[in-house]
CSV table of C-alpha atoms and ligand atoms in Angstrom, one decimal:
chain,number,residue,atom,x,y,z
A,98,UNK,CA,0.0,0.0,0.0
A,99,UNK,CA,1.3,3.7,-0.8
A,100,UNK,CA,0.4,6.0,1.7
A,101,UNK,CA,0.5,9.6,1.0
A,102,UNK,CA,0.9,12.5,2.8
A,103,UNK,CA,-1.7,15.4,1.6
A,104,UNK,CA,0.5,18.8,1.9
A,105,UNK,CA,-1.0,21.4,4.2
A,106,UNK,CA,0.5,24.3,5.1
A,107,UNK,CA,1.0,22.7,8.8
A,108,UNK,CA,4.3,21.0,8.9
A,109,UNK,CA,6.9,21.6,11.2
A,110,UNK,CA,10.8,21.9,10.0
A,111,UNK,CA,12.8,20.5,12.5
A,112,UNK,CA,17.1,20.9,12.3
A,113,UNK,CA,19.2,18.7,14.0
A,114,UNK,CA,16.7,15.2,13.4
A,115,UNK,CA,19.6,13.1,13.4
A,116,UNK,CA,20.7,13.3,16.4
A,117,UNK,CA,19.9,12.0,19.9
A,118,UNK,CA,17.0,14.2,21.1
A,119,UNK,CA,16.0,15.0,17.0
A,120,UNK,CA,15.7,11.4,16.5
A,121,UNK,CA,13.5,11.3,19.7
A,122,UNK,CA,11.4,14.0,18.4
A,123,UNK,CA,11.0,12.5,15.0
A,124,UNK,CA,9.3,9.3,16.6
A,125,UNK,CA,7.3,11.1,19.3
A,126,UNK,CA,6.2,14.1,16.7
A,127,UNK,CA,5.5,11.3,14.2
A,128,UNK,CA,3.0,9.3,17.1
A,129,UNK,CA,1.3,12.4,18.1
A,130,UNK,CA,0.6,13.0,14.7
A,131,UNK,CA,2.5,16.8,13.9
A,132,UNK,CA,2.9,17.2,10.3
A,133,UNK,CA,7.0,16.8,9.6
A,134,UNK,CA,10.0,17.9,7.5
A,135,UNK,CA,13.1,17.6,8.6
A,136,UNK,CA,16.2,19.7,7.4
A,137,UNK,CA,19.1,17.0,7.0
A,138,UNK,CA,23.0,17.0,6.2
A,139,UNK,CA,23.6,14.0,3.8
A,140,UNK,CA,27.0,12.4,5.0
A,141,UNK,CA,30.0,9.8,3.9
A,142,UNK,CA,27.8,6.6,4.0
A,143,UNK,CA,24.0,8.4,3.4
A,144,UNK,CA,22.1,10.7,1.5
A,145,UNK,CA,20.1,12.8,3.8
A,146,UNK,CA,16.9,10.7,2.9
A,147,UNK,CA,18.8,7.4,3.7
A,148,UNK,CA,19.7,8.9,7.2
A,149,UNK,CA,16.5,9.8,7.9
A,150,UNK,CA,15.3,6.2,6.8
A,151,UNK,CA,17.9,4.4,8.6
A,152,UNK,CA,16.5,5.7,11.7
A,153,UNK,CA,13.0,5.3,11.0
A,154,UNK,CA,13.5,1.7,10.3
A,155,UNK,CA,15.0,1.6,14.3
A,156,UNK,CA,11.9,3.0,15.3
A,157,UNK,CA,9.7,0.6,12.9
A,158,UNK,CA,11.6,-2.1,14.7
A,159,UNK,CA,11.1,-0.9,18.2
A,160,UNK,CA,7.4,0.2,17.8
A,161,UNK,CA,6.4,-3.2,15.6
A,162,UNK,CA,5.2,-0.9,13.2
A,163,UNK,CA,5.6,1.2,10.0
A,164,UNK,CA,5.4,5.0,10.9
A,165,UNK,CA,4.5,7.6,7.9
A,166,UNK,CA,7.9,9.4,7.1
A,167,UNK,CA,8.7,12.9,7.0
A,168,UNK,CA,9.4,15.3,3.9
A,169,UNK,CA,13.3,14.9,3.9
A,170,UNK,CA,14.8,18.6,2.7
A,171,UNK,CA,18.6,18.0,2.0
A,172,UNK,CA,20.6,20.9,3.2
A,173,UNK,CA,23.5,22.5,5.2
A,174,UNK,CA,23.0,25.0,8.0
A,175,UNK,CA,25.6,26.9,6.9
A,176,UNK,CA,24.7,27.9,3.6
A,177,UNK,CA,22.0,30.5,2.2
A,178,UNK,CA,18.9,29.3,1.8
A,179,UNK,CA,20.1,26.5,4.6
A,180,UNK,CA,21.8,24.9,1.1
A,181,UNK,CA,18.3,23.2,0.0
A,182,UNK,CA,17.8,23.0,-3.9
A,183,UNK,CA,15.1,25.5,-5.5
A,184,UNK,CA,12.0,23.2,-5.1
A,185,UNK,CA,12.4,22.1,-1.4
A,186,UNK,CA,12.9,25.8,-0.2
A,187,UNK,CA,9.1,26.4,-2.6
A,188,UNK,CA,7.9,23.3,-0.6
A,189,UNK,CA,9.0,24.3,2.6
A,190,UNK,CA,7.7,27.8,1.9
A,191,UNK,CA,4.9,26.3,1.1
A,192,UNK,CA,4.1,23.9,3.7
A,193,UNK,CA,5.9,25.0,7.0
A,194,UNK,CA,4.2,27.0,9.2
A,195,UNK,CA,6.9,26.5,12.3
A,196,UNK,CA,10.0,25.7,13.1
A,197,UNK,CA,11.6,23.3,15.5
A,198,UNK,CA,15.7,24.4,15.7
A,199,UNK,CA,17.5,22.0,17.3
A,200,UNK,CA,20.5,21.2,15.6
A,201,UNK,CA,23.4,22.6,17.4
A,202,UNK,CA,27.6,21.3,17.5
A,203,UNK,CA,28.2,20.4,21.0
A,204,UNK,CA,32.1,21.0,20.8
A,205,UNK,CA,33.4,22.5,24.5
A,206,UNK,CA,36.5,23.6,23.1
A,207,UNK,CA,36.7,26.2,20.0
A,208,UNK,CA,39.7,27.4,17.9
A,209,UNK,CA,37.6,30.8,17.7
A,210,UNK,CA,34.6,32.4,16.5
A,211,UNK,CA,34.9,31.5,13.2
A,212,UNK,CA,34.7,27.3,14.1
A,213,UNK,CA,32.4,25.7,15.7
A,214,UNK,CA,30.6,25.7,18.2
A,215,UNK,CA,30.3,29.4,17.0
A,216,UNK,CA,29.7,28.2,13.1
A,217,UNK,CA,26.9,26.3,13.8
A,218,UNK,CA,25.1,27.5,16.8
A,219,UNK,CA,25.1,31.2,15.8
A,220,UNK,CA,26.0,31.3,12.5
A,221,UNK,CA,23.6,28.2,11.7
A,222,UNK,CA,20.9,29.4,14.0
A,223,UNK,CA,21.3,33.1,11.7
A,224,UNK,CA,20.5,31.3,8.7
A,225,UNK,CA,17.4,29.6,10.3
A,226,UNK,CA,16.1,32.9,10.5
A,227,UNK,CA,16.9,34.4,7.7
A,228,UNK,CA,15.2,31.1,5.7
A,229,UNK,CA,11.9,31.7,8.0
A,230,UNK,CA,12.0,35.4,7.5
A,231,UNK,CA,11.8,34.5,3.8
A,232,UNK,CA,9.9,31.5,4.1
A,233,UNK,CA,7.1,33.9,5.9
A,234,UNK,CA,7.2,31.0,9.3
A,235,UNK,CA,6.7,33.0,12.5
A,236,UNK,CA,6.3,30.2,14.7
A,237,UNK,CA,9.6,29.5,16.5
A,238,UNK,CA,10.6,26.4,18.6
A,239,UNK,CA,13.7,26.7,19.8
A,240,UNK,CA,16.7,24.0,21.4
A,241,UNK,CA,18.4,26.0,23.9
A,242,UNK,CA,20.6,24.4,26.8
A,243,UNK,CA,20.0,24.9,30.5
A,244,UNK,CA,23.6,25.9,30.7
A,245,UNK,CA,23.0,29.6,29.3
A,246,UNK,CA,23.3,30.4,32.8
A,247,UNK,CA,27.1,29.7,32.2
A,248,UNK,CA,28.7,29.9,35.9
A,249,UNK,CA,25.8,31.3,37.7
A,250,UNK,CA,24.7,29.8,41.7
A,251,UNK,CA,21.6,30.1,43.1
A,252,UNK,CA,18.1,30.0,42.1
A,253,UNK,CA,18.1,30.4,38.0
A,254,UNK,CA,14.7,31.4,36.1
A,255,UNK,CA,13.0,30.5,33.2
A,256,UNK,CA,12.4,34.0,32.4
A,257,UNK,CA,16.5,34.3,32.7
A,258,UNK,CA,18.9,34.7,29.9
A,259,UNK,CA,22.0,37.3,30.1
A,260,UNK,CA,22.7,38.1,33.5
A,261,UNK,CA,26.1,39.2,32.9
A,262,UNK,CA,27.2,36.1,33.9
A,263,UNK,CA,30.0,34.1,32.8
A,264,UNK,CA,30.6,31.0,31.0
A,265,UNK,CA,32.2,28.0,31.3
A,266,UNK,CA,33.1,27.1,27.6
A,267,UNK,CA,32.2,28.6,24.0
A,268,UNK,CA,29.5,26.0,24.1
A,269,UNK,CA,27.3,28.2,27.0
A,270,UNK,CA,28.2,31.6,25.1
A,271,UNK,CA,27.0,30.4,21.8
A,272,UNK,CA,24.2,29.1,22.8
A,273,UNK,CA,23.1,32.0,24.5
A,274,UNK,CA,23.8,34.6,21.3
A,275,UNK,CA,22.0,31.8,19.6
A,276,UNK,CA,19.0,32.5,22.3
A,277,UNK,CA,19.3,36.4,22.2
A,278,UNK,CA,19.0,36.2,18.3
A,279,UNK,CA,15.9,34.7,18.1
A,280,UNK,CA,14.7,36.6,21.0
A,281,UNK,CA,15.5,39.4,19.1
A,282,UNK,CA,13.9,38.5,15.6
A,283,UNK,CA,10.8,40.9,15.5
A,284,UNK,CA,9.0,38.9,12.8
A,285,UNK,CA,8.7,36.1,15.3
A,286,UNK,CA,5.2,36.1,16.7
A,287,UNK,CA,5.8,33.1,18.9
A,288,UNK,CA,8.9,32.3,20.5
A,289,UNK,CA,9.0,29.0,22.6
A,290,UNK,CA,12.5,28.1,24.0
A,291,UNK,CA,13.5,24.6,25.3
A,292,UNK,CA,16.6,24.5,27.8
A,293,UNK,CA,17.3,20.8,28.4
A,294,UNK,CA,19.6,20.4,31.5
A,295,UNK,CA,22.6,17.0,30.4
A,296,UNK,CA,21.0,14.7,28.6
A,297,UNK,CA,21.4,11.1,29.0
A,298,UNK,CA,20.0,8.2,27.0
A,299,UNK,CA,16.7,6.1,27.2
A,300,UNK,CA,16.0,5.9,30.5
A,301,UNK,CA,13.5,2.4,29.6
A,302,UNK,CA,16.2,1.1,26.9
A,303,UNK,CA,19.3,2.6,27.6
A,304,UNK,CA,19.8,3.9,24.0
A,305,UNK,CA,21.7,6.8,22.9
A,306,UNK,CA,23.6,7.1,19.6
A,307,UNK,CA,26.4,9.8,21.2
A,308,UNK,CA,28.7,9.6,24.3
A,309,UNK,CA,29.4,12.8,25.8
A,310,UNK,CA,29.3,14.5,28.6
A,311,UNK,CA,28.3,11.2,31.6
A,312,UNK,CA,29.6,9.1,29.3
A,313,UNK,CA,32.7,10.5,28.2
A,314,UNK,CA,34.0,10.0,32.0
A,315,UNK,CA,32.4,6.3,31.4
A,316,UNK,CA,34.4,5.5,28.5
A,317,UNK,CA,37.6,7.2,30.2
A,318,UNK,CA,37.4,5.1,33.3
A,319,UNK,CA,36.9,2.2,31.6
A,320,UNK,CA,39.3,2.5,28.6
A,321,UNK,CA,41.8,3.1,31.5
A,322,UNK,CA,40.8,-0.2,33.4
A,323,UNK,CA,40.7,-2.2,30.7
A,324,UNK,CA,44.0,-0.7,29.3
A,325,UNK,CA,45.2,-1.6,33.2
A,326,UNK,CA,44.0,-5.1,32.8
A,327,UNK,CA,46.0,-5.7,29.8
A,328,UNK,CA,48.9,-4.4,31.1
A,329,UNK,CA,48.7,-7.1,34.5
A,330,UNK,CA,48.0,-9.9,32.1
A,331,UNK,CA,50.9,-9.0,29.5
A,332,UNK,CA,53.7,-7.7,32.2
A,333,UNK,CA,52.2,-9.5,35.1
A,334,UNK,CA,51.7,-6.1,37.1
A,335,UNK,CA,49.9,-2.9,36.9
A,336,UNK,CA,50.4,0.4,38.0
A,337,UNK,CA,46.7,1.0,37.9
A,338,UNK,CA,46.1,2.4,41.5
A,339,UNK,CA,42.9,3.8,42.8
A,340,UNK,CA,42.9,8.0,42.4
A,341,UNK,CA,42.2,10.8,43.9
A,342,UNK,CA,39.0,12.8,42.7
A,343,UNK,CA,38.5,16.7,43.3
A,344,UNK,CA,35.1,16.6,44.2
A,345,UNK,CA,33.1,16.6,47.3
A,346,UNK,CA,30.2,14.3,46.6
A,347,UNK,CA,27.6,16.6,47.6
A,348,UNK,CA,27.2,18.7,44.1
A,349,UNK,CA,24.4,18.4,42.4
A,350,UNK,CA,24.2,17.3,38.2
A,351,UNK,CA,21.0,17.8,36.4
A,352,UNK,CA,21.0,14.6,34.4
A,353,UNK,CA,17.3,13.8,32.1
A,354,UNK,CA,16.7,10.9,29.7
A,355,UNK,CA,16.3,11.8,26.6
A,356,UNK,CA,12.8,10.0,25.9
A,357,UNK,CA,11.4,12.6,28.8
A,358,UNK,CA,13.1,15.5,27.0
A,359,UNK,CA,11.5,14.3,23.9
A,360,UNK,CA,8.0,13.6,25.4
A,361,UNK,CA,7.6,16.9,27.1
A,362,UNK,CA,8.7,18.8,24.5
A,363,UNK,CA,6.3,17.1,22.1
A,364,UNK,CA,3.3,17.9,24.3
A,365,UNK,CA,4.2,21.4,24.1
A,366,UNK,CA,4.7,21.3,20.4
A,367,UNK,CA,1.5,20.1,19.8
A,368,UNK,CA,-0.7,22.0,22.0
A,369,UNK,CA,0.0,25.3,20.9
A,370,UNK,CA,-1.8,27.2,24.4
A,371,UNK,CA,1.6,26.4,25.6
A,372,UNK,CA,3.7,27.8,23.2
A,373,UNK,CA,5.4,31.7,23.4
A,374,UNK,CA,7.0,30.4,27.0
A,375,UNK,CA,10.6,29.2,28.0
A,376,UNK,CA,11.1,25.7,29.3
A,377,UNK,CA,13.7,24.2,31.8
A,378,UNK,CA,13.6,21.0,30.8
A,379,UNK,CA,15.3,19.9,33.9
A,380,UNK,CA,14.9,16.6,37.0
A,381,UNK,CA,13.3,17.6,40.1
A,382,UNK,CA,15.9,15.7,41.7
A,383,UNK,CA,19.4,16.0,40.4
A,384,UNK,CA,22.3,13.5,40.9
A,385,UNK,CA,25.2,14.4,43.1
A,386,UNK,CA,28.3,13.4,42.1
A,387,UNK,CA,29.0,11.2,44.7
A,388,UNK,CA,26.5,8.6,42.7
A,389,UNK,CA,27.9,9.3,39.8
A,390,UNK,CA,30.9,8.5,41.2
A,391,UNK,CA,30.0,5.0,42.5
A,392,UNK,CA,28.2,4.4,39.0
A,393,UNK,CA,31.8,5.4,37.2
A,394,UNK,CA,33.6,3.0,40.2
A,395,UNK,CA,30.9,0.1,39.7
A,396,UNK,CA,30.9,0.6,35.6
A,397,UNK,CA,34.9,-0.5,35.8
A,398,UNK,CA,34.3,-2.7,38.6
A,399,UNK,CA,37.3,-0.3,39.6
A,400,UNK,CA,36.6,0.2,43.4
A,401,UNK,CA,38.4,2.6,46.0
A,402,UNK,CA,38.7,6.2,44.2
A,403,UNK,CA,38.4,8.8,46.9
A,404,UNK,CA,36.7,11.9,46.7
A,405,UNK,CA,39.0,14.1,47.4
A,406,UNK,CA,37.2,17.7,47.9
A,407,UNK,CA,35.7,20.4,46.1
A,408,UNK,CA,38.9,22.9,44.6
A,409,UNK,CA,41.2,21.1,45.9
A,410,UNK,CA,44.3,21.1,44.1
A,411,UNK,CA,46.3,17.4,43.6
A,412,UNK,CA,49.7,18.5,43.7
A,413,UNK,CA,51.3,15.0,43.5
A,414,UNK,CA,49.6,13.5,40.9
A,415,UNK,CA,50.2,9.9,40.0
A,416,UNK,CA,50.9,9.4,36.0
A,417,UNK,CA,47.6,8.0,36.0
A,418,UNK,CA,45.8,10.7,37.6
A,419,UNK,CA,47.2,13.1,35.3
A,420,UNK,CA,46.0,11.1,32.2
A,421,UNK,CA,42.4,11.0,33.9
A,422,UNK,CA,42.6,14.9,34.5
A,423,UNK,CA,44.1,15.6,31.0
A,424,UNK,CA,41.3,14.2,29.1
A,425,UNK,CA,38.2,15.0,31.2
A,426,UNK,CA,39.8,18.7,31.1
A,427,UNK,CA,37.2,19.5,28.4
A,428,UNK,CA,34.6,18.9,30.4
A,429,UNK,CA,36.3,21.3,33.4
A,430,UNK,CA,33.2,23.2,33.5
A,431,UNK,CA,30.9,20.6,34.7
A,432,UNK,CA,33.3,20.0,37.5
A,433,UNK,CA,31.3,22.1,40.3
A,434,UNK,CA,27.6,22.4,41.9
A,435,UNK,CA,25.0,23.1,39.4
A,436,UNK,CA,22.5,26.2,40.2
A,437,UNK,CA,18.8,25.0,40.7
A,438,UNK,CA,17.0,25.5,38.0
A,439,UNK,CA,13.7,26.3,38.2
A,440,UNK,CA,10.8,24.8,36.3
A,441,UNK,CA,7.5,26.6,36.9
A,442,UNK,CA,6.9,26.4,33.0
A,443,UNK,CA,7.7,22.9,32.6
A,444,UNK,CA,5.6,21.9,35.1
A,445,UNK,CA,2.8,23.7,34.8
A,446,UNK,CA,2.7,22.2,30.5
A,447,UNK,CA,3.5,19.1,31.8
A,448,UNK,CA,2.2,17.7,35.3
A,449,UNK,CA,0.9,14.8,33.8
A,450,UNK,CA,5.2,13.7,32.5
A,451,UNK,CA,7.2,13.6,35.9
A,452,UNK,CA,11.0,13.1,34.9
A,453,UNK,CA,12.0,9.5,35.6
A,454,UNK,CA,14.1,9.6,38.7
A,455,UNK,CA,17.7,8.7,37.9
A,456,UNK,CA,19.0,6.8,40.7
A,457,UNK,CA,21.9,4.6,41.3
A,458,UNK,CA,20.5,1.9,39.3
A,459,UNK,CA,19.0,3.6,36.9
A,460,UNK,CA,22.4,5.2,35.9
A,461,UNK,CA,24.7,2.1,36.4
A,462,UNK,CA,22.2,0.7,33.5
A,463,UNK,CA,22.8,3.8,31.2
A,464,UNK,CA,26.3,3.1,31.6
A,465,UNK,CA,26.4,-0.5,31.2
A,466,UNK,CA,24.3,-0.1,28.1
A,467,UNK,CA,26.9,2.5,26.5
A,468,UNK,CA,29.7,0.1,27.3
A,469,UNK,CA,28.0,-2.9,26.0
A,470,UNK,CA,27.3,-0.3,22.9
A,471,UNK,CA,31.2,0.0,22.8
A,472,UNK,CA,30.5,3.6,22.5
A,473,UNK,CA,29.1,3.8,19.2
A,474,UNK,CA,26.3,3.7,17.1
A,475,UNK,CA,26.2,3.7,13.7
A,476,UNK,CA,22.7,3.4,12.3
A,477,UNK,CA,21.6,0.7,9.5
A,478,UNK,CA,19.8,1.1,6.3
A,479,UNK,CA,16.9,-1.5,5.8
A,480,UNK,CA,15.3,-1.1,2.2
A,481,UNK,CA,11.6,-1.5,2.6
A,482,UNK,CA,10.2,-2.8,-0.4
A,483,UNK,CA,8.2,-0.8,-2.5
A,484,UNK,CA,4.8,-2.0,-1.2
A,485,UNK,CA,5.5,-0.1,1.8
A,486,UNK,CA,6.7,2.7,0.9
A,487,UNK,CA,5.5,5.8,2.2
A,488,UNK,CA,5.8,9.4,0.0
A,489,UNK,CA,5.0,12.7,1.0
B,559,LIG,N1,23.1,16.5,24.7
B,559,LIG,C1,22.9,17.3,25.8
B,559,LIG,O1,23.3,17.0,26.9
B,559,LIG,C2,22.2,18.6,25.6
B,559,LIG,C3,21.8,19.4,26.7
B,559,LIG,C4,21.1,20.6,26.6
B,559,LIG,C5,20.8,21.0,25.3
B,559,LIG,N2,21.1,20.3,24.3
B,559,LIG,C6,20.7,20.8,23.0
B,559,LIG,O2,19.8,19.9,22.4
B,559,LIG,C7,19.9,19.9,20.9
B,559,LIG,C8,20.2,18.5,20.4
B,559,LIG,O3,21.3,18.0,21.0
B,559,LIG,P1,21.7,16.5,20.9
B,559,LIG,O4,22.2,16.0,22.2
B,559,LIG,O5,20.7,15.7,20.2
B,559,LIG,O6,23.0,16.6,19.9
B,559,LIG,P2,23.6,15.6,18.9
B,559,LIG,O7,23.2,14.2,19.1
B,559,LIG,O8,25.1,16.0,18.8
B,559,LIG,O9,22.9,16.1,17.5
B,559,LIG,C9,23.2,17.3,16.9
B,559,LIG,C10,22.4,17.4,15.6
B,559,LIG,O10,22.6,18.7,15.0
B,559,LIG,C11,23.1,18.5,13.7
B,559,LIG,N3,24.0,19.5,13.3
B,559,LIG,C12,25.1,20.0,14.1
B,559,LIG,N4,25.7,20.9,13.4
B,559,LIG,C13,25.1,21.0,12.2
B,559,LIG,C14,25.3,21.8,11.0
B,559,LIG,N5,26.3,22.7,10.9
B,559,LIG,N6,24.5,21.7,10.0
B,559,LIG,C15,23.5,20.8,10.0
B,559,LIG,N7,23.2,20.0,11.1
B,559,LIG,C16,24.0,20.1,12.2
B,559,LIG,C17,23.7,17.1,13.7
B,559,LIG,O11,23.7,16.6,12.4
B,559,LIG,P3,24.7,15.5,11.9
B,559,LIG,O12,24.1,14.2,12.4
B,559,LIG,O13,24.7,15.6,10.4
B,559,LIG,O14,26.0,15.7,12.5
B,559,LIG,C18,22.7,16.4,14.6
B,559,LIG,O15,21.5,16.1,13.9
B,559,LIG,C19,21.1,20.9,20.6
B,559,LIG,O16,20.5,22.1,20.3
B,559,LIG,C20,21.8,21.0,22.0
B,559,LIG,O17,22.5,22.2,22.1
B,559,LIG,C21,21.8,19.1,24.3
């Protein structure tokens, strides 16, 4: 059977579909039935409407059934006209009434402003709104971060943006010129902002397709057991020695599963009385680190790291230490008590989507599922046959 989507002009562009959370929002979008296009990079192995296939058959799979696709607009942020060819930018003209912008480089370090993150989270986010000015869509979703409050303490607001305040990497600052830009864009009538605290994966299947930020230190902790365990059984010994970490224990880490991120968000999306507002999409409860820190010990099966205090400065490192600090150094910034972010929006839009508590357990599983992953992903193409092939 060929199903076909009849063209309205209701559909919602969303950037960044490939992703974790975009390919979240694909499926939950798809199920609450919002009209889709998705704005898609083609890369080494895919075309852009491969990718987007690839991951729908994942989802097919998971849900035991064949979900209608979305129009699939080839493009690059970076260019005019977000790079699409003459007849996608009519369509999109055409059919789009909002946009969902979520695609975003999540690079901590920079060369300067003129590589990423700065290339694609202002520059990119720029050409979004230049295509919607000309497009004529007024109706602006936006993916923000929770960590435009940069270094801030304290209590942190929705209704907060620059406060002066500084930030921990080029990540946080472009993110918030990224937010002020669209703030600023006077031919957006609505303006609905999404600030997602870390993400982590699934919290019911443990997926996630990238491994940064929790799962960075994972990886580390384990490559460097493993890499410890080799070294005993070649040489016979190890100098693999339980370290020294310079935490407390006590600070708090706003971790959230990205199928709550997604769900929340998709309720907004489609119930437009909640649009126009600014969302933390953040746990009541956060970690502290001294759970995550028996997760990363229990993940290695690597027992007896101390914490070792908040600012407290190791000044005779062990060889190993030093390779633990040197390569978690990107993530410096998360090294220290998160603010409390308030959520009067979110949970106001949402009471009926609590975010899953992640506890001990439920963490040790998002880890053991990323190492059992080996740390990658790499999607699959499964040609449908033609019978059920879906065109928009
Ligand atoms: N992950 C977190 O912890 C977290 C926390 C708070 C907020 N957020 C925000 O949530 C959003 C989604 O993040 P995520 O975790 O899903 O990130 P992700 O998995 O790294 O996905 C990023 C997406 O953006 C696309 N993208 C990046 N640069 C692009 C460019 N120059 N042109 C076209 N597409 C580009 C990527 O396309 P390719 O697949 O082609 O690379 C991918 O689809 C972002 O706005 C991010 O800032 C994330």
């Amino acid at each position: 059977m060929i199903t076909t989507h009849i063209s309205e002009p209701n559909h919602f562009l969303l950037t960044g579909a490939t992703g974790l959370l975009g390919r979240y929002l694909m499926k939950d979008l798809t199920l609450a039935g919002v009209p889709l296009a998705v704005h898609v990079r083609p890369n080494r192995r895919f075309s852009a409407q491969e990718r987007i296939e690839a991951i729908f058959s994942y989802w097919d799979q998971q849900l035991g059934k064949v979900l209608p696709r979305p129009m699939v607009l080839s493009g690059q942020l970076g260019e005019e006209s977000l790079g699409m060819a003459p007849s996608d930018i009519r369509w999109a003209a055409e059919n789009c009434t909002s946009v969902i912008h979520n695609a975003a480089s999540l690079s901590f370090v920079s060369t300067g402003r003129d590589s990423e993150p700065y290339i694609s989270n202002v520059n990119g986010t720029r050409n979004v709104l230049r295509f919607c000015q000309e497009a004529g869509i007024h109706d602006f979703h936006h993916v923000s971060t929770a960590y435009v409050c940069g270094l801030r303490s304290g209590v942190v607001l929705e209704t907060e943006l620059n406060e002066g305040q500084e930030f921990g990497n080029p990540y946080e600052e472009s993110k918030v010129e990224a937010e002020e830009m669209t703030r600023e864009a006077d031919f957006i009538t609505s303006h609905t902002v999404y600030r997602p605290s870390i993400i982590v994966g699934d919290s019911q299947t443990g997926f996630t397709n990238t491994f940064h930020g929790f799962y960075a230190a994972v990886q580390l902790v384990n490559t460097m057991c493993n890499h410890s365990a080799m070294e005993k059984q070649f040489t016979g010994h190890s100098d693999f020695h339980p370290g020294r970490v310079t935490l407390d224990g006590t600070e708090d880490k706003n971790l959230v599963p990205v199928d709550w991120v997604s769900s929340v968000m998709s309720h907004i999306i489609s119930n437009p009385q909640h649009h126009g507002s600014t969302y933390h999409l953040t746990p009541r409860n956060p970690v502290q680190i001294r759970t995550i820190h028996a997760v990363l010990q229990a993940s290695a099966k690597m027992f007896g790291t101390q914490l070792f205090g908040n600012k407290t400065a190791i000044e005779d490192a062990t060889e190993i230490e030093q390779f633990f600090y040197e390569h978690i150094r990107v993530y410096d910034s998360y090294w220290r008590n998160d603010p409390t972010f308030d959520a009067t929006n979110t949970r106001k839009a949402a009471p009926h989507l609590p975010c899953p508590h992640i506890d001990y357990k439920k963490l040790l599983f998002l880890a053991r599922h990323a190492i059992d992953m080996n740390f990658s992903w790499r999607d699959k193409l499964i040609k449908r046959d033609a019978s059920s092939l879906v065109i928009n």
